[in-house]
Structure formats: structure tokens, C-alpha cells
Amino acid sequence: MLTRLAELPLLVVLLGLCGLATVVPALYGLGAADYKHARDFLYSGLFLLVITVMLGIATAAYGPRDLARSHLAALVLAYALLPFALALPLAEALPDTTLVNAWFEMTSAFTTTGATVYAPDRLANTVHLWRATVGWFGGFLTLLAAYAILAPLNLGGIEVISGRAPGRGAVGTAQVTRTADPTQRLTRFALTLFPVYAALTVLLWCVLMILGESGITALIHAMGTLSTSGITGQTAFQSSGGGIPGEMAVFACFLFAVTRRALPGVHLSENRRPLLKDPELRLAALLLAIVTLLLFLRHWFVANWTGSPDGADAPHALWGVLFTAASFLTTTGYISADWQTATQWSGIGTPGLVLLGLAIIGGGTATTAGGVKLLRVHALLRHGERELEKIIHPNSIGRGGTEARRLRREGAQLAWVFFMLFATSIALVMACLLLAGVKFEPALVLTIGSLTTTGQLAEIGAAQPIPYATLSDPVKLILGLTMVVGRLETLALLALVLPGTDRR
């Protein structure tokens, strides 16, 4: 049966999974005696499944010429079309909402951005669970696409390692691709990743419940952590009851958003090296150490002219900075309960610019995190280091072997191209928002929050929180499309649009 389902177009399969996902809030609503919302999600799920069956029958004989690029096109269409299907249950559960708000909410959740236009107390726990489920499903799709769709096409950060042009397979894979069918690869990685992804979510859910969070709150936060969507329910993360032990459990799971090599059960060629030697993990640790120490040590420079807390708050301030910095580096967006203490301790107020910079750097390649990605930043740093060495010793020979030289040359060049495309995207989106009537500072924060899939930056990245509910419909449409671009990355979109399969 799995073989038969794998033969269907990827977009049809994903639509069917959207229908199956409604079972989660429907069962919760049934158990919590919220029968109205349970019926809404159940009936909407059945409707989506009927549409899936009809589309499956209609496309059963469909056979694309280039299956790899067909999967890439299906991935792009999934982020463009599936939010409308996912908005159907939400619109049924909230009959007084608008289509634009429902689409924006589901686009934000599906791209793991986590921005919301609804007040927490307006939505029932069943609806909050649906938001978290959509974000969790979007996080799994991101993982699956990174391994099974983007990596074979040298996209998603893998081009930095391979050094080849994005959108093309590796040299000499023409014979391999005839035996290793892209559909088989997609099925194999789905069966490999899903049990690990689900098991880690359940494990974190149980840990958070043991540490004092309620069952539904712990489940939403577990889903939001593993998917890096940062979605919360009626209770905010910093007030959830887990305290510092709960934040430590979530902090440990940030490791899976920093490096793909930390994900258990996934066999990669680079797993032969120790995890502590992973460049992404080392760079993330360095960035967190620098940010934490700078904000923590700033207390002693401003203590003479500001009313700073006493020394008893030092451990809480240190932890608040470390956790929140790691949360925004992985584009999750959860805020520590000690963050307010940390900002008072540093005397800097809301260090939004620091969090914006961390979100732009982002997490690891082939993870659920967004942003530029740590591996691209690492390649640029290694290139800069090598150039400085050549200035001091012009006749020196670079260290590290063939892989390191490829990373410093072709990898750094491709990383710089992506960074320029990312910066251009920021400028274009900001221009659109400014034309739509948004002021400069909110436009900057909203643009970076959407492109890096860190919607919580609107709450903490500016001097004053920016409520998404107060934005106009054109602004929401712009931000929703920006979230899709940020999730897919501009290189993937260009690789789909520009012809390049016939060139070697």
C-alpha cells in the first residue's frame, strides 16, 4: 500500500496528510468534551480526504519526465496551496474570522514561523492544538524535503559542502538516479525520520508534564520546540509552569535545530567524526557565548548610572540571556521566564537588534530552523580566515584537505551568493511594506521575522510589540508570501524557475 501511495503526486499525498492531521485536535476535543470543535475538525478532515481520493484517482497515471524537479515543484506548490486547505478547519472553528486571517495563521504555522493574529484567550485549546499540529507537520516536511528533495539537487545549504551549482545533482549520478528513484528516496527518508521526530516530541512532552506543565500546554510546547515554530497555547511559554528545569529540557532539544548530525537514527557520512567537532555546533556555541557574556557583563558598565538588580539575580539573568539567545538562533522564538530579569540586569532594555542578528544567522542545514544557516556563515568565516593567512604568508598552503578547500572556495562563493539574495529579499519586502503604510522599524522587524521564520520577533524585536492583528490585509498577504520564500529559500525558487537540468 505504501508503494501505491508513493506513486501518487507528492502534492496529493501531502493534502491527504493534512486531512489526517485533523484527527489530532478532533480526538482532543472529544476527550475534553469540546464536541463542537471536534466535529468541525473531523468533518473538515473528511472533506479533505474525499478531495484527496478524487485527486488521487485523477492523477494516478501522472508521470513527470524529471521526478526530482517535479518533487521540488510540488514542494513549492505545497507551501503556496496547502495553507488554504489547512485554513478550512480553522475557518469552521472560528466562523467570525476572515479568510485572510485564517490563511495567514496557517501559512505562519505551516512555515514554522509561529506568528499569530489571534489573542491566546480567544482560541480554545483544541484550536491551539491544531496550530501546533500544523507547525509540527510543517517542521517534519521541512526535514523530509531537506534530506530527500533539496540535498540531491544541491540546495538548502548542501551546495556549500558539495561546491556545485544549486539545482543540479552531483557529477556522475546519472547512473545512480536510474536505480535510486527519487520517490523511493522520499519514502525511505519519510519512514526513517518520522519515528525519530515523533519519538523526540513525545519524550519532550512527557518531560514537560513531569516538570509541572499541563498536558495540552506541554504537548503544544513540545511540538513547537521540535518544529522550531515556537507556537504556544493559552498559556505563554514563560508562564507555563515548567520553570528553569522545563526550559533546560527545551534548551537540550535546540541541539537538533543546530546540527543535523545530532538527530538519532539518521546515518550520514559526516557522522564518522565526533559530534563536538561539528562546525555548526561549534559556531553556535561561540555565538551564544559571545552574546551571553556581552549582555551579562554589560551590567558592570551601567550599574553606576542605572537601577540594576542586585547580585542575587545574576544566575537568573545569565540563564535568561542564554536560553532566549539560543531560542532565537534556532528561530524557535520561545522567551525565558528570566528574560525580563536579564534585560534589567544588562541595562539595555530590549536588545532587539541582537535577537534580529541571531535570527538572521539561523540554525543548521537540513534542520527545521530558518535563517541564513550556520554552515554558510562558517564557510564565509573560513574563507575570511584563509584570506588573512594569505596576506600574512602569501606562499602558505591551506590546511584541511580537499573538503576544507572546497568549503573555503566554491562553498564560500555560494554562501555569499545566498547572503546577497537574502539581503535583496529583505530590501524588496521592506519596500513593499513601506509602500503599504508600515513604518520603517516595524517593517524591518516584520521582514526579518518572516524571512527567518521567527514570527516572535514582532513581540520582542522592536521597542514596542507589533500586534499582527492590527496589520492590514495587504500587509498580511505580503508577510505570508515572505514566510513561504523564507522557508523555501530563494536558491530553491531560482533553481525551479531557471533552466539548468541540461547543463553539466
Short mmCIF file of C-alpha atoms in Angstrom, two decimals:
data_model
loop_
_atom_site.label_atom_id
_atom_site.label_comp_id
_atom_site.label_asym_id
_atom_site.label_seq_id
_atom_site.Cartn_x
_atom_site.Cartn_y
_atom_site.Cartn_z
CA MET A 1 0.00 0.00 0.00
CA LEU A 2 2.88 2.38 0.77
CA THR A 3 4.29 1.68 -2.68
CA ARG A 4 0.97 2.57 -4.26
CA LEU A 5 0.70 5.79 -2.25
CA ALA A 6 4.27 6.74 -3.15
CA GLU A 7 3.34 6.60 -6.84
CA LEU A 8 0.83 9.42 -6.37
CA PRO A 9 1.94 13.04 -6.90
CA LEU A 10 3.60 14.44 -3.79
CA LEU A 11 1.12 17.32 -3.52
CA VAL A 12 -1.80 14.88 -3.40
CA VAL A 13 -0.13 12.85 -0.66
CA LEU A 14 0.53 15.99 1.38
CA LEU A 15 -3.10 17.05 1.02
CA GLY A 16 -4.16 13.68 2.38
CA LEU A 17 -1.79 14.06 5.32
CA CYS A 18 -3.38 17.44 6.05
CA GLY A 19 -6.73 15.68 6.28
CA LEU A 20 -5.32 13.01 8.60
CA ALA A 21 -3.72 15.68 10.82
CA THR A 22 -7.19 16.94 11.79
CA VAL A 23 -7.65 13.72 13.77
CA VAL A 24 -5.31 15.05 16.49
CA PRO A 25 -7.43 18.09 17.53
CA ALA A 26 -10.63 16.13 16.87
CA LEU A 27 -9.62 13.42 19.35
CA TYR A 28 -8.53 16.01 21.89
CA GLY A 29 -11.80 17.89 21.52
CA LEU A 30 -13.68 14.62 22.03
CA GLY A 31 -11.70 13.84 25.17
CA ALA A 32 -12.04 17.39 26.53
CA ALA A 33 -15.82 17.47 25.88
CA ASP A 34 -15.32 20.19 23.27
CA TYR A 35 -17.67 18.47 20.87
CA LYS A 36 -18.32 21.44 18.62
CA HIS A 37 -14.68 21.92 17.69
CA ALA A 38 -14.18 18.15 17.49
CA ARG A 39 -16.92 17.95 14.86
CA ASP A 40 -15.51 20.92 12.98
CA PHE A 41 -12.09 19.31 12.63
CA LEU A 42 -13.46 15.83 11.94
CA TYR A 43 -15.80 16.98 9.17
CA SER A 44 -13.14 19.20 7.63
CA GLY A 45 -10.66 16.32 7.68
CA LEU A 46 -13.14 14.00 5.99
CA PHE A 47 -13.78 16.62 3.32
CA LEU A 48 -10.03 16.96 2.64
CA LEU A 49 -9.67 13.18 2.46
CA VAL A 50 -12.51 12.92 -0.07
CA ILE A 51 -10.85 15.59 -2.21
CA THR A 52 -7.55 13.68 -1.89
CA VAL A 53 -9.12 10.43 -3.08
CA MET A 54 -10.66 12.18 -6.07
CA LEU A 55 -7.38 13.87 -7.00
CA GLY A 56 -5.52 10.59 -6.47
CA ILE A 57 -7.77 8.80 -8.94
CA ALA A 58 -7.47 11.64 -11.45
CA THR A 59 -3.65 11.76 -11.27
CA ALA A 60 -2.96 8.02 -10.92
CA ALA A 61 -1.40 7.86 -14.40
CA TYR A 62 0.66 11.03 -13.99
CA GLY A 63 4.35 10.51 -14.74
CA PRO A 64 6.71 13.52 -14.87
CA ARG A 65 9.82 13.43 -17.04
CA ASP A 66 12.08 14.75 -14.29
CA LEU A 67 10.90 13.33 -10.98
CA ALA A 68 13.42 15.22 -8.84
CA ARG A 69 12.39 18.63 -10.18
CA SER A 70 8.76 17.54 -10.02
CA HIS A 71 9.15 16.97 -6.28
CA LEU A 72 10.73 20.41 -5.94
CA ALA A 73 7.81 21.96 -7.82
CA ALA A 74 5.38 20.03 -5.61
CA LEU A 75 7.15 21.36 -2.52
CA VAL A 76 6.76 24.94 -3.74
CA LEU A 77 3.08 24.35 -4.57
CA ALA A 78 2.57 22.77 -1.16
CA TYR A 79 3.58 25.95 0.63
CA ALA A 80 1.51 28.00 -1.79
CA LEU A 81 -1.71 25.94 -1.75
CA LEU A 82 -1.87 23.77 1.36
CA PRO A 83 -2.39 26.71 3.77
CA PHE A 84 -5.79 27.21 2.11
CA ALA A 85 -6.68 23.57 2.86
CA LEU A 86 -5.34 23.87 6.39
CA ALA A 87 -7.38 27.05 6.88
CA LEU A 88 -10.63 25.17 6.25
CA PRO A 89 -10.83 23.58 9.74
CA LEU A 90 -9.76 26.87 11.31
CA ALA A 91 -12.47 28.78 9.45
CA GLU A 92 -15.04 26.22 10.61
CA ALA A 93 -13.87 26.51 14.21
CA LEU A 94 -13.81 30.33 14.04
CA PRO A 95 -16.81 31.37 11.95
CA ASP A 96 -16.24 35.06 12.74
CA THR A 97 -12.72 35.12 11.27
CA THR A 98 -11.77 36.29 7.79
CA LEU A 99 -10.20 34.23 5.03
CA VAL A 100 -7.07 36.37 5.06
CA ASN A 101 -6.58 35.86 8.80
CA ALA A 102 -7.15 32.10 8.54
CA TRP A 103 -4.74 31.83 5.59
CA PHE A 104 -2.11 33.95 7.35
CA GLU A 105 -2.40 31.86 10.53
CA MET A 106 -1.98 28.58 8.69
CA THR A 107 0.82 29.90 6.47
CA SER A 108 2.63 31.07 9.58
CA ALA A 109 2.20 27.72 11.29
CA PHE A 110 2.99 25.60 8.22
CA THR A 111 6.22 27.51 7.55
CA THR A 112 7.10 27.19 11.30
CA THR A 113 7.07 30.98 11.67
CA GLY A 114 4.75 31.00 14.67
CA ALA A 115 3.19 34.43 14.13
CA THR A 116 -0.47 34.71 15.13
CA VAL A 117 -3.24 37.23 14.57
CA TYR A 118 -5.43 35.86 17.37
CA ALA A 119 -5.31 36.65 21.07
CA PRO A 120 -4.46 33.49 23.07
CA ASP A 121 -7.65 33.59 25.12
CA ARG A 122 -9.81 33.89 22.00
CA LEU A 123 -8.95 30.38 20.81
CA ALA A 124 -9.93 27.17 22.54
CA ASN A 125 -7.26 24.63 23.41
CA THR A 126 -8.49 22.47 20.52
CA VAL A 127 -7.74 25.26 18.04
CA HIS A 128 -4.35 25.96 19.65
CA LEU A 129 -3.54 22.26 19.28
CA TRP A 130 -4.43 22.49 15.59
CA ARG A 131 -1.99 25.40 15.16
CA ALA A 132 0.72 23.39 16.90
CA THR A 133 -0.06 20.28 14.83
CA VAL A 134 0.19 22.24 11.59
CA GLY A 135 3.53 23.70 12.73
CA TRP A 136 4.75 20.25 13.73
CA PHE A 137 3.70 18.82 10.36
CA GLY A 138 5.42 21.73 8.61
CA GLY A 139 8.60 21.05 10.57
CA PHE A 140 8.59 17.39 9.51
CA LEU A 141 8.01 18.38 5.89
CA THR A 142 11.00 20.73 6.16
CA LEU A 143 13.19 17.90 7.44
CA LEU A 144 11.97 15.46 4.81
CA ALA A 145 12.41 17.95 1.98
CA ALA A 146 15.93 18.81 3.14
CA TYR A 147 17.07 15.19 3.03
CA ALA A 148 15.05 13.75 0.14
CA ILE A 149 14.38 16.70 -2.22
CA LEU A 150 16.81 19.57 -1.66
CA ALA A 151 20.00 17.65 -0.85
CA PRO A 152 20.08 15.64 -4.12
CA LEU A 153 19.68 18.94 -6.00
CA ASN A 154 22.43 20.71 -4.01
CA LEU A 155 20.00 23.04 -2.28
CA GLY A 156 19.20 24.02 1.29
CA GLY A 157 22.83 24.57 2.29
CA ILE A 158 24.20 21.31 0.87
CA GLU A 159 25.63 23.30 -2.05
CA VAL A 160 28.14 24.81 0.41
CA ILE A 161 29.55 21.35 1.12
CA SER A 162 29.43 19.99 -2.43
CA GLY A 163 30.65 23.21 -4.07
CA ARG A 164 28.43 22.56 -7.11
CA ALA A 165 25.85 24.85 -8.67
CA PRO A 166 22.49 24.75 -6.86
CA GLY A 167 19.70 22.88 -8.61
CA ARG A 168 21.92 20.20 -10.17
CA GLY A 169 22.86 16.75 -9.00
CA ALA A 170 26.38 15.68 -8.26
CA VAL A 171 28.75 14.65 -11.04
CA GLY A 172 28.37 11.08 -12.08
CA THR A 173 24.96 10.48 -10.52
CA ALA A 174 23.18 9.87 -13.80
CA GLN A 175 23.58 6.10 -13.40
CA VAL A 176 22.70 6.22 -9.71
CA THR A 177 19.48 8.18 -10.20
CA ARG A 178 18.14 5.47 -12.51
CA THR A 179 18.35 2.92 -9.72
CA ALA A 180 17.84 5.19 -6.69
CA ASP A 181 14.45 6.58 -7.72
CA PRO A 182 13.57 9.96 -6.11
CA THR A 183 10.22 8.55 -4.99
CA GLN A 184 11.93 5.64 -3.26
CA ARG A 185 14.34 8.04 -1.60
CA LEU A 186 11.43 10.18 -0.41
CA THR A 187 9.65 7.15 1.06
CA ARG A 188 12.80 5.82 2.70
CA PHE A 189 13.62 9.09 4.42
CA ALA A 190 9.99 9.57 5.49
CA LEU A 191 10.00 6.16 7.19
CA THR A 192 13.37 6.96 8.78
CA LEU A 193 12.73 10.50 10.00
CA PHE A 194 9.14 10.31 11.20
CA PRO A 195 9.64 7.77 14.04
CA VAL A 196 12.62 9.75 15.36
CA TYR A 197 10.82 13.09 15.03
CA ALA A 198 7.69 11.77 16.74
CA ALA A 199 9.63 9.96 19.49
CA LEU A 200 11.58 13.10 20.42
CA THR A 201 8.33 15.09 20.54
CA VAL A 202 6.65 12.54 22.81
CA LEU A 203 9.74 12.37 25.05
CA LEU A 204 9.85 16.15 25.49
CA TRP A 205 6.09 16.19 26.06
CA CYS A 206 6.41 13.69 28.91
CA VAL A 207 9.35 15.55 30.45
CA LEU A 208 7.49 18.87 30.42
CA MET A 209 4.42 17.28 32.01
CA ILE A 210 6.58 15.75 34.75
CA LEU A 211 8.11 19.17 35.40
CA GLY A 212 4.74 20.79 36.02
CA GLU A 213 3.13 21.81 32.73
CA SER A 214 -0.41 20.74 31.92
CA GLY A 215 -0.85 18.03 29.30
CA ILE A 216 -2.11 20.20 26.45
CA THR A 217 0.36 23.01 27.19
CA ALA A 218 3.28 20.58 27.32
CA LEU A 219 2.22 18.97 24.03
CA ILE A 220 1.95 22.31 22.25
CA HIS A 221 5.36 23.40 23.54
CA ALA A 222 6.94 20.06 22.62
CA MET A 223 5.59 20.37 19.08
CA GLY A 224 6.69 23.99 18.90
CA THR A 225 10.21 23.11 20.04
CA LEU A 226 10.91 20.21 17.68
CA SER A 227 9.44 22.11 14.72
CA THR A 228 11.07 25.43 15.81
CA SER A 229 7.69 27.11 15.27
CA GLY A 230 7.59 28.46 18.83
CA ILE A 231 3.79 28.12 18.93
CA THR A 232 2.13 28.48 22.33
CA GLY A 233 -1.40 27.97 23.57
CA GLN A 234 -3.49 29.88 26.07
CA THR A 235 -0.51 29.85 28.46
CA ALA A 236 2.67 31.59 27.29
CA PHE A 237 5.88 29.59 27.41
CA GLN A 238 7.46 31.77 30.09
CA SER A 239 4.39 31.23 32.31
CA SER A 240 3.80 27.55 31.59
CA GLY A 241 4.88 26.23 34.99
CA GLY A 242 7.88 24.16 33.93
CA GLY A 243 10.30 26.72 35.33
CA ILE A 244 14.02 26.55 34.70
CA PRO A 245 14.04 22.70 34.52
CA GLY A 246 11.45 22.85 31.73
CA GLU A 247 13.47 25.46 29.89
CA MET A 248 16.56 23.26 30.25
CA ALA A 249 14.69 20.36 28.61
CA VAL A 250 13.66 22.61 25.72
CA PHE A 251 17.20 24.03 25.53
CA ALA A 252 18.57 20.49 25.10
CA CYS A 253 16.23 19.96 22.14
CA PHE A 254 17.62 23.09 20.47
CA LEU A 255 20.59 20.86 19.60
CA PHE A 256 18.51 19.21 16.86
CA ALA A 257 17.97 22.64 15.25
CA VAL A 258 21.69 23.47 15.37
CA THR A 259 23.15 20.43 13.64
CA ARG A 260 21.56 17.67 11.60
CA ARG A 261 24.17 15.25 12.93
CA ALA A 262 22.52 15.26 16.36
CA LEU A 263 19.33 13.62 15.04
CA PRO A 264 19.47 9.96 16.15
CA GLY A 265 18.78 7.18 13.69
CA VAL A 266 19.84 9.18 10.60
CA HIS A 267 23.04 7.81 9.10
CA LEU A 268 25.19 10.47 7.42
CA SER A 269 28.68 10.23 6.02
CA GLU A 270 29.91 13.05 8.28
CA ASN A 271 28.73 11.17 11.37
CA ARG A 272 32.09 9.43 11.39
CA ARG A 273 33.56 12.48 13.12
CA PRO A 274 32.77 13.28 16.78
CA LEU A 275 29.73 15.48 17.30
CA LEU A 276 31.76 18.04 19.25
CA LYS A 277 33.84 18.68 16.12
CA ASP A 278 30.80 19.65 14.08
CA PRO A 279 31.43 23.17 12.71
CA GLU A 280 27.81 24.26 13.06
CA LEU A 281 27.68 23.21 16.69
CA ARG A 282 30.96 24.96 17.45
CA LEU A 283 29.88 28.16 15.73
CA ALA A 284 26.54 28.16 17.55
CA ALA A 285 28.30 27.67 20.89
CA LEU A 286 30.69 30.53 20.09
CA LEU A 287 27.87 32.89 19.12
CA LEU A 288 25.85 32.06 22.22
CA ALA A 289 28.87 32.51 24.46
CA ILE A 290 29.69 35.91 22.95
CA VAL A 291 26.10 37.23 23.13
CA THR A 292 25.52 35.89 26.64
CA LEU A 293 28.75 37.29 28.05
CA LEU A 294 28.34 40.67 26.37
CA LEU A 295 24.83 41.20 27.70
CA PHE A 296 25.70 39.75 31.10
CA LEU A 297 28.95 41.67 31.60
CA ARG A 298 27.36 44.92 30.42
CA HIS A 299 25.75 45.12 33.88
CA TRP A 300 29.01 46.27 35.46
CA PHE A 301 29.43 49.08 32.92
CA VAL A 302 25.97 50.56 33.53
CA ALA A 303 25.48 49.73 37.21
CA ASN A 304 26.77 53.15 38.26
CA TRP A 305 24.04 55.08 36.44
CA THR A 306 21.09 52.71 36.24
CA GLY A 307 18.99 50.98 38.83
CA SER A 308 20.23 47.45 38.25
CA PRO A 309 19.18 44.35 40.19
CA ASP A 310 21.41 43.04 42.95
CA GLY A 311 23.85 40.17 42.65
CA ALA A 312 21.26 37.57 43.65
CA ASP A 313 19.67 37.92 40.20
CA ALA A 314 22.93 37.16 38.36
CA PRO A 315 22.27 33.40 37.75
CA HIS A 316 18.74 34.11 36.54
CA ALA A 317 19.97 36.88 34.25
CA LEU A 318 22.68 34.64 32.82
CA TRP A 319 20.22 31.83 32.11
CA GLY A 320 17.60 34.19 30.68
CA VAL A 321 20.06 35.57 28.13
CA LEU A 322 21.46 32.15 27.21
CA PHE A 323 18.09 30.47 26.69
CA THR A 324 16.49 33.32 24.76
CA ALA A 325 19.56 33.78 22.56
CA ALA A 326 19.59 30.05 21.73
CA SER A 327 15.86 30.14 21.06
CA PHE A 328 16.16 32.93 18.51
CA LEU A 329 19.34 31.50 16.98
CA THR A 330 17.36 28.33 16.20
CA THR A 331 14.45 30.57 15.04
CA THR A 332 12.15 28.98 17.65
CA GLY A 333 11.23 32.20 19.44
CA TYR A 334 10.46 30.98 22.95
CA ILE A 335 11.27 33.53 25.65
CA SER A 336 12.73 32.58 29.02
CA ALA A 337 10.84 33.41 32.21
CA ASP A 338 14.04 35.15 33.33
CA TRP A 339 14.34 37.28 30.19
CA GLN A 340 12.91 40.34 31.91
CA THR A 341 15.45 39.92 34.69
CA ALA A 342 18.19 39.58 32.08
CA THR A 343 17.23 42.80 30.29
CA GLN A 344 17.11 44.70 33.57
CA TRP A 345 20.44 43.21 34.57
CA SER A 346 22.16 44.26 31.34
CA GLY A 347 20.58 47.73 31.47
CA ILE A 348 19.95 47.65 27.72
CA GLY A 349 16.18 47.30 27.77
CA THR A 350 15.05 45.08 24.90
CA PRO A 351 18.13 44.09 22.86
CA GLY A 352 16.06 43.56 19.73
CA LEU A 353 18.94 44.14 17.34
CA VAL A 354 20.89 41.28 18.92
CA LEU A 355 17.94 38.91 18.51
CA LEU A 356 17.42 40.06 14.93
CA GLY A 357 21.06 39.23 14.15
CA LEU A 358 20.80 35.80 15.75
CA ALA A 359 17.64 35.00 13.80
CA ILE A 360 19.29 36.05 10.54
CA ILE A 361 22.19 33.65 11.17
CA GLY A 362 19.69 30.88 11.94
CA GLY A 363 20.24 27.22 12.74
CA GLY A 364 21.82 24.28 10.99
CA THR A 365 21.37 22.96 7.48
CA ALA A 366 18.86 20.12 6.98
CA THR A 367 17.07 21.09 10.21
CA THR A 368 13.74 22.76 10.89
CA ALA A 369 15.45 26.10 11.66
CA GLY A 370 15.38 29.04 9.26
CA GLY A 371 17.74 31.93 8.57
CA VAL A 372 20.90 32.04 6.51
CA LYS A 373 22.15 28.85 8.26
CA LEU A 374 25.25 28.31 10.35
CA LEU A 375 27.10 26.33 7.69
CA ARG A 376 27.01 29.24 5.24
CA VAL A 377 28.32 31.60 7.93
CA HIS A 378 31.02 29.07 8.78
CA ALA A 379 32.11 28.89 5.13
CA LEU A 380 32.40 32.69 4.94
CA LEU A 381 34.42 32.76 8.17
CA ARG A 382 36.80 30.07 6.91
CA HIS A 383 37.23 31.98 3.64
CA GLY A 384 38.00 35.19 5.52
CA GLU A 385 40.46 33.36 7.75
CA ARG A 386 42.25 31.92 4.75
CA GLU A 387 42.46 35.32 3.05
CA LEU A 388 44.07 36.80 6.17
CA GLU A 389 46.58 33.95 6.22
CA LYS A 390 47.50 34.67 2.61
CA ILE A 391 48.05 38.33 3.42
CA ILE A 392 50.48 37.39 6.19
CA HIS A 393 52.04 34.40 4.40
CA PRO A 394 51.38 34.70 0.63
CA ASN A 395 53.02 31.35 -0.17
CA SER A 396 51.24 29.36 2.52
CA ILE A 397 49.19 26.26 1.71
CA GLY A 398 45.67 25.92 3.09
CA ARG A 399 45.04 23.21 5.66
CA GLY A 400 42.22 20.69 5.97
CA GLY A 401 42.38 18.73 2.73
CA THR A 402 40.12 18.75 -0.31
CA GLU A 403 36.85 19.21 1.57
CA ALA A 404 38.12 22.19 3.54
CA ARG A 405 39.49 23.86 0.40
CA ARG A 406 36.20 23.32 -1.41
CA LEU A 407 34.35 24.83 1.55
CA ARG A 408 36.60 27.90 1.57
CA ARG A 409 36.39 28.43 -2.21
CA GLU A 410 33.25 27.26 -4.01
CA GLY A 411 31.30 26.86 -0.76
CA ALA A 412 32.08 30.39 0.42
CA GLN A 413 31.19 31.79 -3.02
CA LEU A 414 27.78 30.08 -2.99
CA ALA A 415 27.23 31.16 0.62
CA TRP A 416 27.94 34.75 -0.36
CA VAL A 417 25.51 34.50 -3.30
CA PHE A 418 22.79 33.27 -0.95
CA PHE A 419 23.56 36.01 1.56
CA MET A 420 23.22 38.63 -1.17
CA LEU A 421 19.91 37.12 -2.29
CA PHE A 422 18.76 37.13 1.32
CA ALA A 423 19.72 40.80 1.74
CA THR A 424 18.00 41.67 -1.54
CA SER A 425 14.86 39.89 -0.33
CA ILE A 426 14.92 41.98 2.86
CA ALA A 427 15.17 45.18 0.82
CA LEU A 428 12.34 44.21 -1.55
CA VAL A 429 9.96 43.09 1.19
CA MET A 430 10.71 46.19 3.24
CA ALA A 431 9.97 48.36 0.21
CA CYS A 432 6.62 46.62 -0.24
CA LEU A 433 5.74 47.07 3.43
CA LEU A 434 6.74 50.73 3.38
CA LEU A 435 4.52 51.27 0.33
CA ALA A 436 1.72 49.51 2.22
CA GLY A 437 1.96 52.08 5.02
CA VAL A 438 4.16 50.33 7.60
CA LYS A 439 6.79 52.45 9.35
CA PHE A 440 10.48 51.72 8.93
CA GLU A 441 11.31 49.99 12.23
CA PRO A 442 8.22 47.73 12.27
CA ALA A 443 8.82 46.95 8.59
CA LEU A 444 12.38 45.86 9.31
CA VAL A 445 11.34 43.65 12.23
CA LEU A 446 8.40 42.10 10.37
CA THR A 447 10.52 41.43 7.28
CA ILE A 448 13.32 39.70 9.16
CA GLY A 449 10.83 37.80 11.30
CA SER A 450 9.06 36.47 8.18
CA LEU A 451 12.18 35.67 6.13
CA THR A 452 13.83 33.86 9.04
CA THR A 453 10.55 32.17 10.08
CA THR A 454 10.79 33.75 13.54
CA GLY A 455 7.43 35.44 13.97
CA GLN A 456 8.02 36.12 17.68
CA LEU A 457 10.44 38.90 16.72
CA ALA A 458 7.40 41.15 16.34
CA GLU A 459 6.80 40.76 20.06
CA ILE A 460 10.32 41.31 21.31
CA GLY A 461 12.44 42.61 18.43
CA ALA A 462 11.16 46.19 18.40
CA ALA A 463 10.95 48.83 21.11
CA GLN A 464 7.19 48.19 21.29
CA PRO A 465 5.41 44.91 20.44
CA ILE A 466 3.90 44.78 16.96
CA PRO A 467 0.48 43.04 17.05
CA TYR A 468 -0.17 41.09 13.86
CA ALA A 469 -3.91 41.55 14.36
CA THR A 470 -3.64 45.30 13.75
CA LEU A 471 -1.94 44.88 10.36
CA SER A 472 -3.93 45.49 7.19
CA ASP A 473 -4.84 42.67 4.82
CA PRO A 474 -2.28 43.71 2.14
CA VAL A 475 0.47 43.67 4.77
CA LYS A 476 -0.60 40.20 5.92
CA LEU A 477 -0.53 38.95 2.33
CA ILE A 478 2.98 40.34 1.85
CA LEU A 479 4.21 38.78 5.08
CA GLY A 480 2.58 35.44 4.30
CA LEU A 481 4.31 35.22 0.91
CA THR A 482 7.56 36.29 2.57
CA MET A 483 7.25 33.41 5.03
CA VAL A 484 6.98 31.00 2.11
CA VAL A 485 10.06 32.50 0.45
CA GLY A 486 11.97 32.34 3.73
CA ARG A 487 11.04 28.71 4.27
CA LEU A 488 11.84 27.57 0.74
CA GLU A 489 14.90 29.83 0.30
CA THR A 490 15.48 31.91 -2.82
CA LEU A 491 18.02 29.47 -4.27
CA ALA A 492 15.38 26.73 -4.41
CA LEU A 493 12.94 29.04 -6.14
CA LEU A 494 15.56 30.14 -8.65
CA ALA A 495 16.60 26.54 -9.29
CA LEU A 496 12.98 25.70 -10.11
CA VAL A 497 12.43 28.69 -12.39
CA LEU A 498 15.76 28.82 -14.22
CA PRO A 499 16.50 26.00 -16.70
CA GLY A 500 19.59 24.09 -15.75
CA THR A 501 18.98 20.36 -15.99
CA ASP A 502 20.53 20.06 -19.43
CA ARG A 503 23.85 21.66 -18.42
CA ARG A 504 26.76 19.80 -16.84
#
